[in-house]
Coordinates of C-alpha atoms in Angstrom, one line a residue:
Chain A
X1 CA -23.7 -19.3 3.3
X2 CA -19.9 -17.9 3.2
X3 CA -20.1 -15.2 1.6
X4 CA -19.3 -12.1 3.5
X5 CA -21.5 -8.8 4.0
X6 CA -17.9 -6.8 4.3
X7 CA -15.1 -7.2 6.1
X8 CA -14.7 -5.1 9.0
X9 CA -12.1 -3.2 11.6
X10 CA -13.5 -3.5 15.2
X11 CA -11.5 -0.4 16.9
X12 CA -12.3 0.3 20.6
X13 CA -11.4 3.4 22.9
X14 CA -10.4 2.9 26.2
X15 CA -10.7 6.5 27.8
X16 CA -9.4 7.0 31.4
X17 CA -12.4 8.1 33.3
X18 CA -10.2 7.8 37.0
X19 CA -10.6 10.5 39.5
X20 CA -7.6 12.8 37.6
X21 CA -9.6 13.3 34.2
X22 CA -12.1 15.3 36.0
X23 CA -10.5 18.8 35.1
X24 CA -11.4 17.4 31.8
X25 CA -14.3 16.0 31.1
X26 CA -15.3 18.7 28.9
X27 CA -12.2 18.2 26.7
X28 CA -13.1 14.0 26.8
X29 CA -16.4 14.9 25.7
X30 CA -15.9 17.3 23.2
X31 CA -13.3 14.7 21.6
X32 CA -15.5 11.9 21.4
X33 CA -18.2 13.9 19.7
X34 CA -15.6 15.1 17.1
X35 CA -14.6 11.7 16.5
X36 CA -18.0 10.4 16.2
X37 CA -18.6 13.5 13.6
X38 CA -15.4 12.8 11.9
X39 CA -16.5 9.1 11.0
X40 CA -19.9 10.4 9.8
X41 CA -18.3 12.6 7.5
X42 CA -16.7 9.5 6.2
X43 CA -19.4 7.4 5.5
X44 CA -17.8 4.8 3.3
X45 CA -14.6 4.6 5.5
X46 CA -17.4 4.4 8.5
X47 CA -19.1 1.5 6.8
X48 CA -16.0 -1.0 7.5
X49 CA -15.3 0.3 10.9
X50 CA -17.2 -0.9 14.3
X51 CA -16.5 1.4 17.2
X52 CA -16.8 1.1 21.0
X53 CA -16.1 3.2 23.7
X54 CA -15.4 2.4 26.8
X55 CA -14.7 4.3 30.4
X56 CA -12.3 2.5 32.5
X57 CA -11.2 3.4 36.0
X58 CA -11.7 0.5 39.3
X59 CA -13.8 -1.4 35.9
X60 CA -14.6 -0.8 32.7
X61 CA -18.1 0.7 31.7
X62 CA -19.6 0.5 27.8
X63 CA -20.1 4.2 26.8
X64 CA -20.9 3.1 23.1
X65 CA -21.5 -1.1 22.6
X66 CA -20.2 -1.6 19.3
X67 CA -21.5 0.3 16.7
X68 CA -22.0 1.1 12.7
X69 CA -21.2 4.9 13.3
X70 CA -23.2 5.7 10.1
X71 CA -26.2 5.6 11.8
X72 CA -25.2 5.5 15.6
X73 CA -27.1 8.8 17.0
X74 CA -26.3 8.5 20.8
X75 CA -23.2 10.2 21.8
X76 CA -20.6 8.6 24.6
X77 CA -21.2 10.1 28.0
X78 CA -17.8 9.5 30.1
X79 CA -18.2 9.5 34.1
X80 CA -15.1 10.6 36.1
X81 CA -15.1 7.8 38.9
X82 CA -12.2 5.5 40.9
X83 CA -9.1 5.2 40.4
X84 CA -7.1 3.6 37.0
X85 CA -7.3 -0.1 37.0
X86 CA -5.1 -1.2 34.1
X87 CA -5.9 -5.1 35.5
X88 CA -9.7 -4.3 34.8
X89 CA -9.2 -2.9 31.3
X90 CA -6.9 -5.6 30.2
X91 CA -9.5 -8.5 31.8
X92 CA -12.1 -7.2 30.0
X93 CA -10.4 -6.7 27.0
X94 CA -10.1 -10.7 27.0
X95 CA -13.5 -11.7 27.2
X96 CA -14.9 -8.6 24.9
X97 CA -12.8 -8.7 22.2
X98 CA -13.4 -12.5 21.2
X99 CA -16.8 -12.3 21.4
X100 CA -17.4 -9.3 19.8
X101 CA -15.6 -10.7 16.9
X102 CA -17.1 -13.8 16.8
X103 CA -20.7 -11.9 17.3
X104 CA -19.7 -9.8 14.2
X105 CA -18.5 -13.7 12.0
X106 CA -22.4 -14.5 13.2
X107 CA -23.7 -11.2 11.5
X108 CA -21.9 -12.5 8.3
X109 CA -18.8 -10.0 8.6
X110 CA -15.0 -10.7 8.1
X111 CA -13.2 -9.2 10.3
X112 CA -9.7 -7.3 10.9
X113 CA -7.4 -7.6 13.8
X114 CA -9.3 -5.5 16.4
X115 CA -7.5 -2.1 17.2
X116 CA -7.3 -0.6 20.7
X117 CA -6.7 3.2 21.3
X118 CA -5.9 3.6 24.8
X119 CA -6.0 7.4 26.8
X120 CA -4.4 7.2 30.2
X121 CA -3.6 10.2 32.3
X122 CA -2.1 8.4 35.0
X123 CA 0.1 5.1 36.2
X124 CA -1.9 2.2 36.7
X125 CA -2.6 2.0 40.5
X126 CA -3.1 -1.5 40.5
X127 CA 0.7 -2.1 40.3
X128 CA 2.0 -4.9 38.4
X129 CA -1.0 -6.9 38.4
X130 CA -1.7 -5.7 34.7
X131 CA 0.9 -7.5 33.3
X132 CA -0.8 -10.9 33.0
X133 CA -3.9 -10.9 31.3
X134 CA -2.1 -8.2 29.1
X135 CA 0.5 -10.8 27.8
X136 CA -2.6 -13.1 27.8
X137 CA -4.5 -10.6 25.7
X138 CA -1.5 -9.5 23.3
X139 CA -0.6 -13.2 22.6
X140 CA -1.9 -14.2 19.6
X141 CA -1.3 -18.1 20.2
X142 CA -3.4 -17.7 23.2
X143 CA -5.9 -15.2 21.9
X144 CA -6.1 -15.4 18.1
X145 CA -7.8 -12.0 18.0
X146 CA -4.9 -10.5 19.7
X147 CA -6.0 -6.5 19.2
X148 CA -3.1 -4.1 17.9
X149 CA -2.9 -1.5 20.8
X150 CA -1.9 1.8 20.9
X151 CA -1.2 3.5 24.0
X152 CA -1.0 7.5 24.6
X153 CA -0.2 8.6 28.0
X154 CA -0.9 12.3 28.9
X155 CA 0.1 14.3 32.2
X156 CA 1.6 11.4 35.1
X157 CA 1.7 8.7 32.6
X158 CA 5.0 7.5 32.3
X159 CA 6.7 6.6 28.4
X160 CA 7.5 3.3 30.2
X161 CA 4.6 1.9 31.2
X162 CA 3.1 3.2 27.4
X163 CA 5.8 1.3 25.7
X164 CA 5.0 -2.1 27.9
X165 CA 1.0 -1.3 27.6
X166 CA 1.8 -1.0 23.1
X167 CA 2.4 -3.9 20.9
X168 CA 4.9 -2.6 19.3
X169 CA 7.2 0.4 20.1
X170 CA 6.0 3.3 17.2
X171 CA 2.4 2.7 18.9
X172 CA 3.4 4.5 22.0
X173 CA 2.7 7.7 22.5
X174 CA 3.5 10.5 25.4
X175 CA 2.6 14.0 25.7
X176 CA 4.8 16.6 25.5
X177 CA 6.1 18.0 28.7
X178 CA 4.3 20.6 29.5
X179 CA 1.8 20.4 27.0
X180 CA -2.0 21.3 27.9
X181 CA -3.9 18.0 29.2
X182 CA -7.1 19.6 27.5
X183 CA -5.0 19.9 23.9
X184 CA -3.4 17.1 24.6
X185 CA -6.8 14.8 25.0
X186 CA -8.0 17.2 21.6
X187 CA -4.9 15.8 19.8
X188 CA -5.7 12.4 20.8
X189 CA -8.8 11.8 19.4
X190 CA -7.8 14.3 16.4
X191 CA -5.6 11.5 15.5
X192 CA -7.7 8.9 16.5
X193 CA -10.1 9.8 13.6
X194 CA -7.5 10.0 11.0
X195 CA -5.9 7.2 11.7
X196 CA -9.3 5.3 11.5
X197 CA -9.6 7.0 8.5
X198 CA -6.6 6.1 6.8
X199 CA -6.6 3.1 8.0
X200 CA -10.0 2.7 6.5
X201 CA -9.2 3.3 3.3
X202 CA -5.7 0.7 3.5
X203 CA -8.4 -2.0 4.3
X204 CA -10.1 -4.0 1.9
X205 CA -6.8 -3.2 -0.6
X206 CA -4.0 -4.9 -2.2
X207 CA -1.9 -3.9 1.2
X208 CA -4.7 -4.0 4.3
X209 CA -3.1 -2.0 7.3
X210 CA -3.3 -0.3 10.2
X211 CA -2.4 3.2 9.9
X212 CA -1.7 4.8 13.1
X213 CA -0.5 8.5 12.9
X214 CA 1.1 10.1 16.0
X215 CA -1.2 12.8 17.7
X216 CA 0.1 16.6 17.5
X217 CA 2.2 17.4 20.9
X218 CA 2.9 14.0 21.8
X219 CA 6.4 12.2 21.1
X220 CA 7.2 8.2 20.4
X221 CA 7.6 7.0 23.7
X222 CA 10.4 5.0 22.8
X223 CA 11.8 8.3 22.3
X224 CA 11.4 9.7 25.9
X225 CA 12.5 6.3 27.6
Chain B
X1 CA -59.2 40.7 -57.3
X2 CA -62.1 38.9 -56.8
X3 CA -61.4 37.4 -53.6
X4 CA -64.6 34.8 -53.9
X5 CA -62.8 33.0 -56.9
X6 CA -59.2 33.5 -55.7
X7 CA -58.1 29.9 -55.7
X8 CA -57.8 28.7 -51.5
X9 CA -54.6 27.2 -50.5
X10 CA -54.0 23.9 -49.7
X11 CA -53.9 24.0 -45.5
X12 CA -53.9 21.4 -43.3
X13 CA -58.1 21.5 -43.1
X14 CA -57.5 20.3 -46.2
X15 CA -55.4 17.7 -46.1
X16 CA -55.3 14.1 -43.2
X17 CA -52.4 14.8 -41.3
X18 CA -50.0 12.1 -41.9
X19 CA -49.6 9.8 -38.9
X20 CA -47.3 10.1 -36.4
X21 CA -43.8 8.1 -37.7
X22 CA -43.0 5.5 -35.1
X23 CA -40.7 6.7 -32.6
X24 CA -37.6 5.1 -33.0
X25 CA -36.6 1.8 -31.1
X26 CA -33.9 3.7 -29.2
X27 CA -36.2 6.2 -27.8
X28 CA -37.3 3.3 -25.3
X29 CA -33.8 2.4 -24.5
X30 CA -33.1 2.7 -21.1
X31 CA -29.7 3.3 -19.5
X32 CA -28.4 0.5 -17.8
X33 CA -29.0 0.5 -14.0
X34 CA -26.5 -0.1 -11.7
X35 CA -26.8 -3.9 -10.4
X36 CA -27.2 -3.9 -6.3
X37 CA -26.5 -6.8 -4.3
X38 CA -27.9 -6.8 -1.0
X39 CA -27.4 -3.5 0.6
X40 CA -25.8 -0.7 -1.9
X41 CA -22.9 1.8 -1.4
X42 CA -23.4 5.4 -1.6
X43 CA -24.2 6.7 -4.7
X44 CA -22.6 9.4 -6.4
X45 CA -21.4 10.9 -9.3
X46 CA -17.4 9.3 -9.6
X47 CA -14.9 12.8 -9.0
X48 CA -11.5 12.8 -11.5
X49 CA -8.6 11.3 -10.7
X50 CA -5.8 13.4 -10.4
X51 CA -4.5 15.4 -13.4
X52 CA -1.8 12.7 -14.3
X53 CA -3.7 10.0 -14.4
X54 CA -5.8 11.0 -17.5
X55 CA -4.2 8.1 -19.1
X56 CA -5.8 5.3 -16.7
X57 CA -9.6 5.1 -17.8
X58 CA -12.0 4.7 -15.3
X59 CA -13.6 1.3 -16.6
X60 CA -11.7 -1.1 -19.2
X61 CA -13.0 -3.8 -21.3
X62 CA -11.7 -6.3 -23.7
X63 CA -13.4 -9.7 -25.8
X64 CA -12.5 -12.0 -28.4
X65 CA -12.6 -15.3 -29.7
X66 CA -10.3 -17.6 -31.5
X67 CA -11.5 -21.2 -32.4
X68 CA -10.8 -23.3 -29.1
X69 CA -11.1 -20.4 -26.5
X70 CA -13.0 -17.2 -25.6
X71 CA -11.8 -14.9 -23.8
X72 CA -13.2 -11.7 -21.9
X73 CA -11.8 -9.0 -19.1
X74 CA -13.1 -5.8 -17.4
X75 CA -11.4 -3.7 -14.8
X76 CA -13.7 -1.0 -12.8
X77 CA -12.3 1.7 -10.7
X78 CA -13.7 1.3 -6.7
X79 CA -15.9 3.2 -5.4
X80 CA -13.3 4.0 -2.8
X81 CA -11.0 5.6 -5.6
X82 CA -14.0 7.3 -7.6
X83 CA -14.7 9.3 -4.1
X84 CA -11.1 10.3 -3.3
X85 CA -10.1 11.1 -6.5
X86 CA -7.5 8.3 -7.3
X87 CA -7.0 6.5 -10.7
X88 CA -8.2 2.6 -10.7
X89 CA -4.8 0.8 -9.6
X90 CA -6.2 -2.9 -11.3
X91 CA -5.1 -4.0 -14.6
X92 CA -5.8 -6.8 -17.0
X93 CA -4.3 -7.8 -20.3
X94 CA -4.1 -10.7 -23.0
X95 CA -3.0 -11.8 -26.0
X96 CA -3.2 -14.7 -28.4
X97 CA -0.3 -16.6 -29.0
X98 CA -0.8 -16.7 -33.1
X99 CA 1.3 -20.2 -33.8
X100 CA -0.3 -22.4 -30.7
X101 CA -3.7 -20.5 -30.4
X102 CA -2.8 -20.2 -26.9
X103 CA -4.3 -17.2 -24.6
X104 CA -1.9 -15.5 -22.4
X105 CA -2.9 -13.3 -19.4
X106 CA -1.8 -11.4 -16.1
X107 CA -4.1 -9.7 -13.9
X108 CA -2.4 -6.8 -11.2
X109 CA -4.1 -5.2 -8.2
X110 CA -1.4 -2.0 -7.8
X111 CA -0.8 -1.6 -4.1
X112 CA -2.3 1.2 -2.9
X113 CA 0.7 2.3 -0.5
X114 CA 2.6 2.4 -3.8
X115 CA 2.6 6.1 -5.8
X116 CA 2.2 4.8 -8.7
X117 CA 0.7 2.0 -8.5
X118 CA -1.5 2.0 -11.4
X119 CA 1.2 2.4 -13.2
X120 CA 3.1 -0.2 -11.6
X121 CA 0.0 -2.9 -12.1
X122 CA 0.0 -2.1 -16.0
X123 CA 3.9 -2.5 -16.2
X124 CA 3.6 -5.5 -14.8
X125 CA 0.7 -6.7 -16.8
X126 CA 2.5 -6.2 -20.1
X127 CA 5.9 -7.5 -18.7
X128 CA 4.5 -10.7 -18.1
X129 CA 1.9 -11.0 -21.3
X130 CA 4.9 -10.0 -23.6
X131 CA 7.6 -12.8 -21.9
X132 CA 4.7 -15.3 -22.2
X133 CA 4.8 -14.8 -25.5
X134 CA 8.4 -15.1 -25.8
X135 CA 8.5 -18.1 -24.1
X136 CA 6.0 -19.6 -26.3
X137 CA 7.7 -18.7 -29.3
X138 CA 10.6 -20.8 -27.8
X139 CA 11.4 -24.4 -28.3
X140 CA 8.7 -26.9 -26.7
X141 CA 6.6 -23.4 -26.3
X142 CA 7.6 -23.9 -22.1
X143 CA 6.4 -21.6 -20.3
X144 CA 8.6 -20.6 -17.3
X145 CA 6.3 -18.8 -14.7
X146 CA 8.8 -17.9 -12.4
X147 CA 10.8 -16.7 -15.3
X148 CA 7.4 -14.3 -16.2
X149 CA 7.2 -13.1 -12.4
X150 CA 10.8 -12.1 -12.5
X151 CA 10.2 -10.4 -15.6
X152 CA 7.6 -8.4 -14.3
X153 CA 9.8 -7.2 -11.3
X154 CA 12.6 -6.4 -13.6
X155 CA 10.5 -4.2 -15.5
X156 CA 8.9 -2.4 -12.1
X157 CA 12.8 -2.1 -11.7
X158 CA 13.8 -0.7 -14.6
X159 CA 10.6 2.1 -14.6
X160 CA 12.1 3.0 -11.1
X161 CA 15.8 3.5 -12.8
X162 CA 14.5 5.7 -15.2
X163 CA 12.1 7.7 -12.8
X164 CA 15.2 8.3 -10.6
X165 CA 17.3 9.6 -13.3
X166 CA 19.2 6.1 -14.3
X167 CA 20.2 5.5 -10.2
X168 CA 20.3 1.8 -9.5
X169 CA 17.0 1.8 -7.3
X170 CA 17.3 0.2 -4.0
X171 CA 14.2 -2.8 -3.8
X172 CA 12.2 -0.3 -1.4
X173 CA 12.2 2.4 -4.0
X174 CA 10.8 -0.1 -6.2
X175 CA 7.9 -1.3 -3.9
X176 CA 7.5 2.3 -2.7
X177 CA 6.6 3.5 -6.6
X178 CA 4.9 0.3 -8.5
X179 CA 4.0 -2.7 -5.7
X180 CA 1.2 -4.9 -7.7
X181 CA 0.2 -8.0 -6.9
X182 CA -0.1 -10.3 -10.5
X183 CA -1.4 -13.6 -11.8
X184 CA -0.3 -14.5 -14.8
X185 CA -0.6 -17.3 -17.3
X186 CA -1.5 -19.4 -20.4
X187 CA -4.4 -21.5 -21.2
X188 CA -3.1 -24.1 -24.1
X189 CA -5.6 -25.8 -26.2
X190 CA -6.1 -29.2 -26.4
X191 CA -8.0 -31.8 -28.0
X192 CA -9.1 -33.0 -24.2
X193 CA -9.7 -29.5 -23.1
X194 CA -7.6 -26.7 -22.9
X195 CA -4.7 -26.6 -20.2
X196 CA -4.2 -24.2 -17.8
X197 CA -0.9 -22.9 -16.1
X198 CA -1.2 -19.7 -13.8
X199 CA 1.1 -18.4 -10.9
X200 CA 0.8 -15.3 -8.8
X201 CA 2.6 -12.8 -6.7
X202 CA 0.1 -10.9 -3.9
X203 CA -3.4 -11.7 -2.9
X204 CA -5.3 -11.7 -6.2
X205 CA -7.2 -14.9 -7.4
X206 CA -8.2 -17.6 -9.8
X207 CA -11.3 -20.2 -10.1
X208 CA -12.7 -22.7 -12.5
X209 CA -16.4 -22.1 -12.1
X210 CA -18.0 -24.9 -13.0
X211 CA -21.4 -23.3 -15.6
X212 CA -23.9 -26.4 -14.9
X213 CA -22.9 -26.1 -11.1
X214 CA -22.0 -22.7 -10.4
X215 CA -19.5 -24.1 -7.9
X216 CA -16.3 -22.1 -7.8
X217 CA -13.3 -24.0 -7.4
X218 CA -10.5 -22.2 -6.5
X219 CA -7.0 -22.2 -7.6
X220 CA -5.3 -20.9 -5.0
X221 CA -5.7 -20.7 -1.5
X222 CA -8.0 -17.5 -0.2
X223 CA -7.0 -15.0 2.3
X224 CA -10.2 -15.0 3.7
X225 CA -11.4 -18.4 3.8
X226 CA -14.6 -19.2 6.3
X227 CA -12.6 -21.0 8.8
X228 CA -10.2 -18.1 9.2
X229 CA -10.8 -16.1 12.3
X230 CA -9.6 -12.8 11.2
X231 CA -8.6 -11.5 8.0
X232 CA -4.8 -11.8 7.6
X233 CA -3.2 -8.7 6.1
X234 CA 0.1 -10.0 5.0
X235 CA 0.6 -9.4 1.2
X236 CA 3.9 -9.7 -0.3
X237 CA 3.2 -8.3 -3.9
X238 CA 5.7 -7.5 -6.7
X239 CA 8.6 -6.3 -6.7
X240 CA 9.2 -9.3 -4.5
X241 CA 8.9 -12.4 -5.9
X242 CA 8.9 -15.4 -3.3
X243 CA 10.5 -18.6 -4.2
X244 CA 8.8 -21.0 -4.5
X245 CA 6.7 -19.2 -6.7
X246 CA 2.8 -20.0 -5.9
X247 CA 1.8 -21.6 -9.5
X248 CA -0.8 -24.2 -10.1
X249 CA -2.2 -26.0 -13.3
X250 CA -5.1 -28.4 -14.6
X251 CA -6.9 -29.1 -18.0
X252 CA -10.3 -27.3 -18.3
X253 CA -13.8 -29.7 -18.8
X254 CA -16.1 -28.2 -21.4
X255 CA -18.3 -27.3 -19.0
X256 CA -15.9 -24.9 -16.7
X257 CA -15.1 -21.2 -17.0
X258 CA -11.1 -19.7 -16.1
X259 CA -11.7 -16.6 -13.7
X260 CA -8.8 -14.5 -12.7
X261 CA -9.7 -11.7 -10.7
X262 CA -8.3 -9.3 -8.4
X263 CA -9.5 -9.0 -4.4
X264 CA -12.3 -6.3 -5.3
X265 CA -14.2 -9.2 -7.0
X266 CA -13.0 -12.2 -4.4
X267 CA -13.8 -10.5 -1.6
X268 CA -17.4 -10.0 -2.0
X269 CA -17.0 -13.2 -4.1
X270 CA -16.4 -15.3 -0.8
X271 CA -16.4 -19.0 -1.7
X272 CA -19.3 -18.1 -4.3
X273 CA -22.5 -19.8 -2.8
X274 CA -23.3 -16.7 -2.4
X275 CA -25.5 -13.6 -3.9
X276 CA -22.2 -12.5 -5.7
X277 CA -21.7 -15.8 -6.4
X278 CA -24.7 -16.4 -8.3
X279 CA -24.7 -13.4 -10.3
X280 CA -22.1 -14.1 -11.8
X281 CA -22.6 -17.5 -12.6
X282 CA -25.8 -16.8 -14.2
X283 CA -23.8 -14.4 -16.5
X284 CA -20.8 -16.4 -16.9
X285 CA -22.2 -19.4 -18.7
X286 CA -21.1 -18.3 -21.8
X287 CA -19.3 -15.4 -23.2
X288 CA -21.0 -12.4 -22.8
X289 CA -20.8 -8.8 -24.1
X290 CA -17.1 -7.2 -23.1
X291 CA -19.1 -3.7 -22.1
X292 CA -21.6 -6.2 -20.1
X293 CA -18.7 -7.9 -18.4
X294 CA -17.8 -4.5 -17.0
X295 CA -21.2 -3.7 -15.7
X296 CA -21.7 -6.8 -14.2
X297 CA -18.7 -5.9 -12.6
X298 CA -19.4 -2.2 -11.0
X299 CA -22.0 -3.9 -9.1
X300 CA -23.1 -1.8 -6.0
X301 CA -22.5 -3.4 -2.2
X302 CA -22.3 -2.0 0.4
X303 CA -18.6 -1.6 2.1
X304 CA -16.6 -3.4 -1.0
X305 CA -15.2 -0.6 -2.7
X306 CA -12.0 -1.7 -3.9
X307 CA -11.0 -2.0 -7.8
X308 CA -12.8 -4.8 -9.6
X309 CA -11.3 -6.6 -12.5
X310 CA -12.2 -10.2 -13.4
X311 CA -10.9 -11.9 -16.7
X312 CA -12.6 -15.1 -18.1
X313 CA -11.6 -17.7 -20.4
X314 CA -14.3 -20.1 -21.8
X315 CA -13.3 -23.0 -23.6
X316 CA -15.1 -23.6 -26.9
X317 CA -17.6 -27.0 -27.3
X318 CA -17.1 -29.1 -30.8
X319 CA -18.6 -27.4 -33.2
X320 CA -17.2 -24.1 -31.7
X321 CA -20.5 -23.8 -29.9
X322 CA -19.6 -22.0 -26.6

């Protein structure tokens, strides 16, 4: 049967959970539960949305599989660990992502281009290895469910590396200089949930898209570069 | 007085009380439910829209019949827009072409990213309904659809001009005030079966659905066909108009329905083998109440929450048996 229970945005966050976040764990943890309480609040924009978070650092480590936030109870619990393996977030990115999607075609779902959210406090400390199975993952004639990604980079990140982590330009993000790392990471998720909201409610209209609004204290990266 | 004698007044000891008169038939008149399929949406009591857009009813209906072709629309506002206090942005119209007996129609799904997008999807509606009519009126009674698009965009154009104080509008002004997708067209009648000839700007659809069947054909490609992995979300609505213009044609059997409907009824619509699918062909077999149409329509599942509007166009049997 083809016809579709809904058609669905898969948006996954990719928090930094390296050695650096530890000062703020709290500040990761209270943002994830206000984004989880956001999307309950918004229980018809929650309906077309899938969320996942995961905790990257030497891997990557599911702190909420894929879930209908309606009804998901469980709140993410981040780990500080490691060090900040952009290699292992983009690797897993490329098996996830496909199958995830094609998991959700098997429930009898459509399905948006997947959105990433990515929270780094840090440079990758895996040096340039990154690079490939990013282009592999952002390539949409090798991957066909090629995820938008947004990229925000708080205290050592560098606008740079944000810009070449984005897939395009006005999704990369920097904090402030100087700006508080526990605000900042408040800010992030802040926006998180309304651009998961907005781009909620574009879905599913005359003019589906991804609405991505820039978090409070951070700049365009391609404005600091 | 002699109170023994004193005639008694006739009480009700005196007298059968007179039976109960029936209750009348509307007592047992129940309001209509709300049709669910599969899992509902939320319910809850719709919110207004905002304060200027009293003129944009929630639900609109519309039915009639001339001698070859019947013809039915309803447009529901989404659940979506009930919540957060927006206007319905879908539109419908059509009109019969008095000389040829021809039904002209347009369909618009305003864009949502537009301000005034309801506005912009009636604009465009009556743009295209009144230079059908034109054209009909015309030698040969050719219809030019690209001719009709362009009309439509003009007209988005010109409301822009007179919202901006008689500037020239640049094209994103346009599109940033009135977007709209629109399919638009004319079904002809003919002694073989009436003739259709529809184009469209945007994402919205058309289908012959076949009553016997209830196979949907479609007229135009979908946007979310089965073998598409993801959902594309490229639209390119009014005030562009692409060339070539997507337009298609073919004669109706007596046995098929026209459908026209924006993406809040193809969505859930699918290819139409399913739930959706079948509700509607059950209903659609013949021409049904206008108010019906538009119940039918506000059907409750879960996560499709857009505008609804779906117009039909039934061609009459001999006899004028539908």
């Amino acid at each position: 049967m083809s016809e579709t229970r809904g058609v669905l945005l898969p948006a996954y966050v990719l928090a930094d959970e390296s050695g650096s976040m530890s000062p703020y764990l709290g500040d990761l943890s209270d943002g994830l539960t206000s984004l989880c309480e956001g999307l309950r609040a918004e229980p018809m924009v929650a309906a077309k949305l899938r969320l996942a978070v995961l905790g990257f650092s030497d891997d990557v480590q599911v702190r909420l599989a894929v879930a209908d936030m309606r009804t998901e109870s469980t709140l993410p619990q981040m780990v500080i660990r490691g060090l900040t393996s952009y290699k292992a977030v983009f690797e897993d990115l490329l098996q996830r992502i496909p199958a995830d999607v094609q998991w959700l075609r098997g429930e009898g779902y459509k399905v948006h281009r997947p959105v990433v959210f990515l929270l780094s406090d840090g440079q990758p400390t895996d040096g340039r290895s990154w690079r490939s199975p990013h282009a592999q993952l952002t390539d949409r004639s090798q991957t066909p469910t090629a995820p938008n990604i947004i990229a925000c980079g708080i205290g050592d990140a560098r606008a740079d590396t944000m810009l070449e982590v984005a897939t395009r330009p006005e999704f990369a993000f920097v904090a402030k200089s100087g700006t508080d790392l526990g605000q900042a990471i408040s800010e992030f998720f802040h926006s998180l949930t309304s651009s998961l909201v907005a781009s909620g409610h574009a879905l599913n209209s005359a003019s589906p898209q991804l609405v991505v609004n820039r978090p409070e204290q951070f700049t365009m990266a391609i404005d600091e570069v | 007085m002699d109170t023994d004698n004193a005639p008694v007044p006739a009480g009700p000891r005196d007298v059968p009380p007179p039976a109960a008169p029936p209750p009348p038939p509307w007592q047992s008149v129940q309001p209509w439910q709300r049709i669910t399929v599969g899992t509902p949406g939320p319910e809850f009591e719709a919110l207004p829209p905002g304060e200027y857009a009293y003129d944009v009813p929630d639900t609109e209906c519309d039915g009639w019949s001339t001698g070859e072709l019947a013809m039915r629309f309803a447009s529901v506002r989404g659940a979506k827009h009930r919540y957060y206090r927006q206007p319905r942005q879908d539109a419908a119209r059509a009109a019969v072409h008095a000389a040829s007996g021809s039904v002209v129609f347009a369909v618009a799904d305003g864009v949502s990213s537009a301000s005034e997008a309801e506005q912009g999807a009636v604009a465009a509606c009556r743009a295209a309904v009144e230079r059908m009519l034109d054209l009909l009126d015309g030698a040969g009674g050719r219809v030019d659809l690209r001719d009709v698009a362009c009309r439509a965009a003009d007209r988005l154009g010109e409301l822009t001009r007179w919202r901006l104080g008689g500037k020239d509008p640049e094209f994103s002004e346009v599109a940033g005030l009135y977007a709209t997708t629109l399919v638009a067209g004319v079904v002809r009648p003919h002694p073989e079966g009436p003739v259709v000839e529809v184009c469209r700007v945007g994402d919205s659809g058309a289908w012959a659905l076949d009553r016997a069947s209830g196979r949907y054909q479609q007229l135009f490609p979908t946007k979310t066909g089965t073998d598409v992995l993801l959902v594309s979300s490229t639209v390119t609505p009014l005030p562009h108009v692409p060339d070539p213009l997507e337009q298609t044609g073919r004669r109706l059997s007596p046995g098929e329905v026209l459908l026209v409907g924006t993406d809040g009824f193809a969505d859930p619509l699918g290819d139409g083998d399913g739930q959706v699918g079948s509700l509607f062909a059950a209903h659609l077999a013949r021409p049904l109440p206008p108010l019906w149409l538009a119940h039918l329509l506000d059907f409750s599942r879960e996560t499709f929450d857009d505008d609804r509007t779906l117009l039909a166009v039934w061609p009459s049997a001999p006899g004028g048996r539908r």
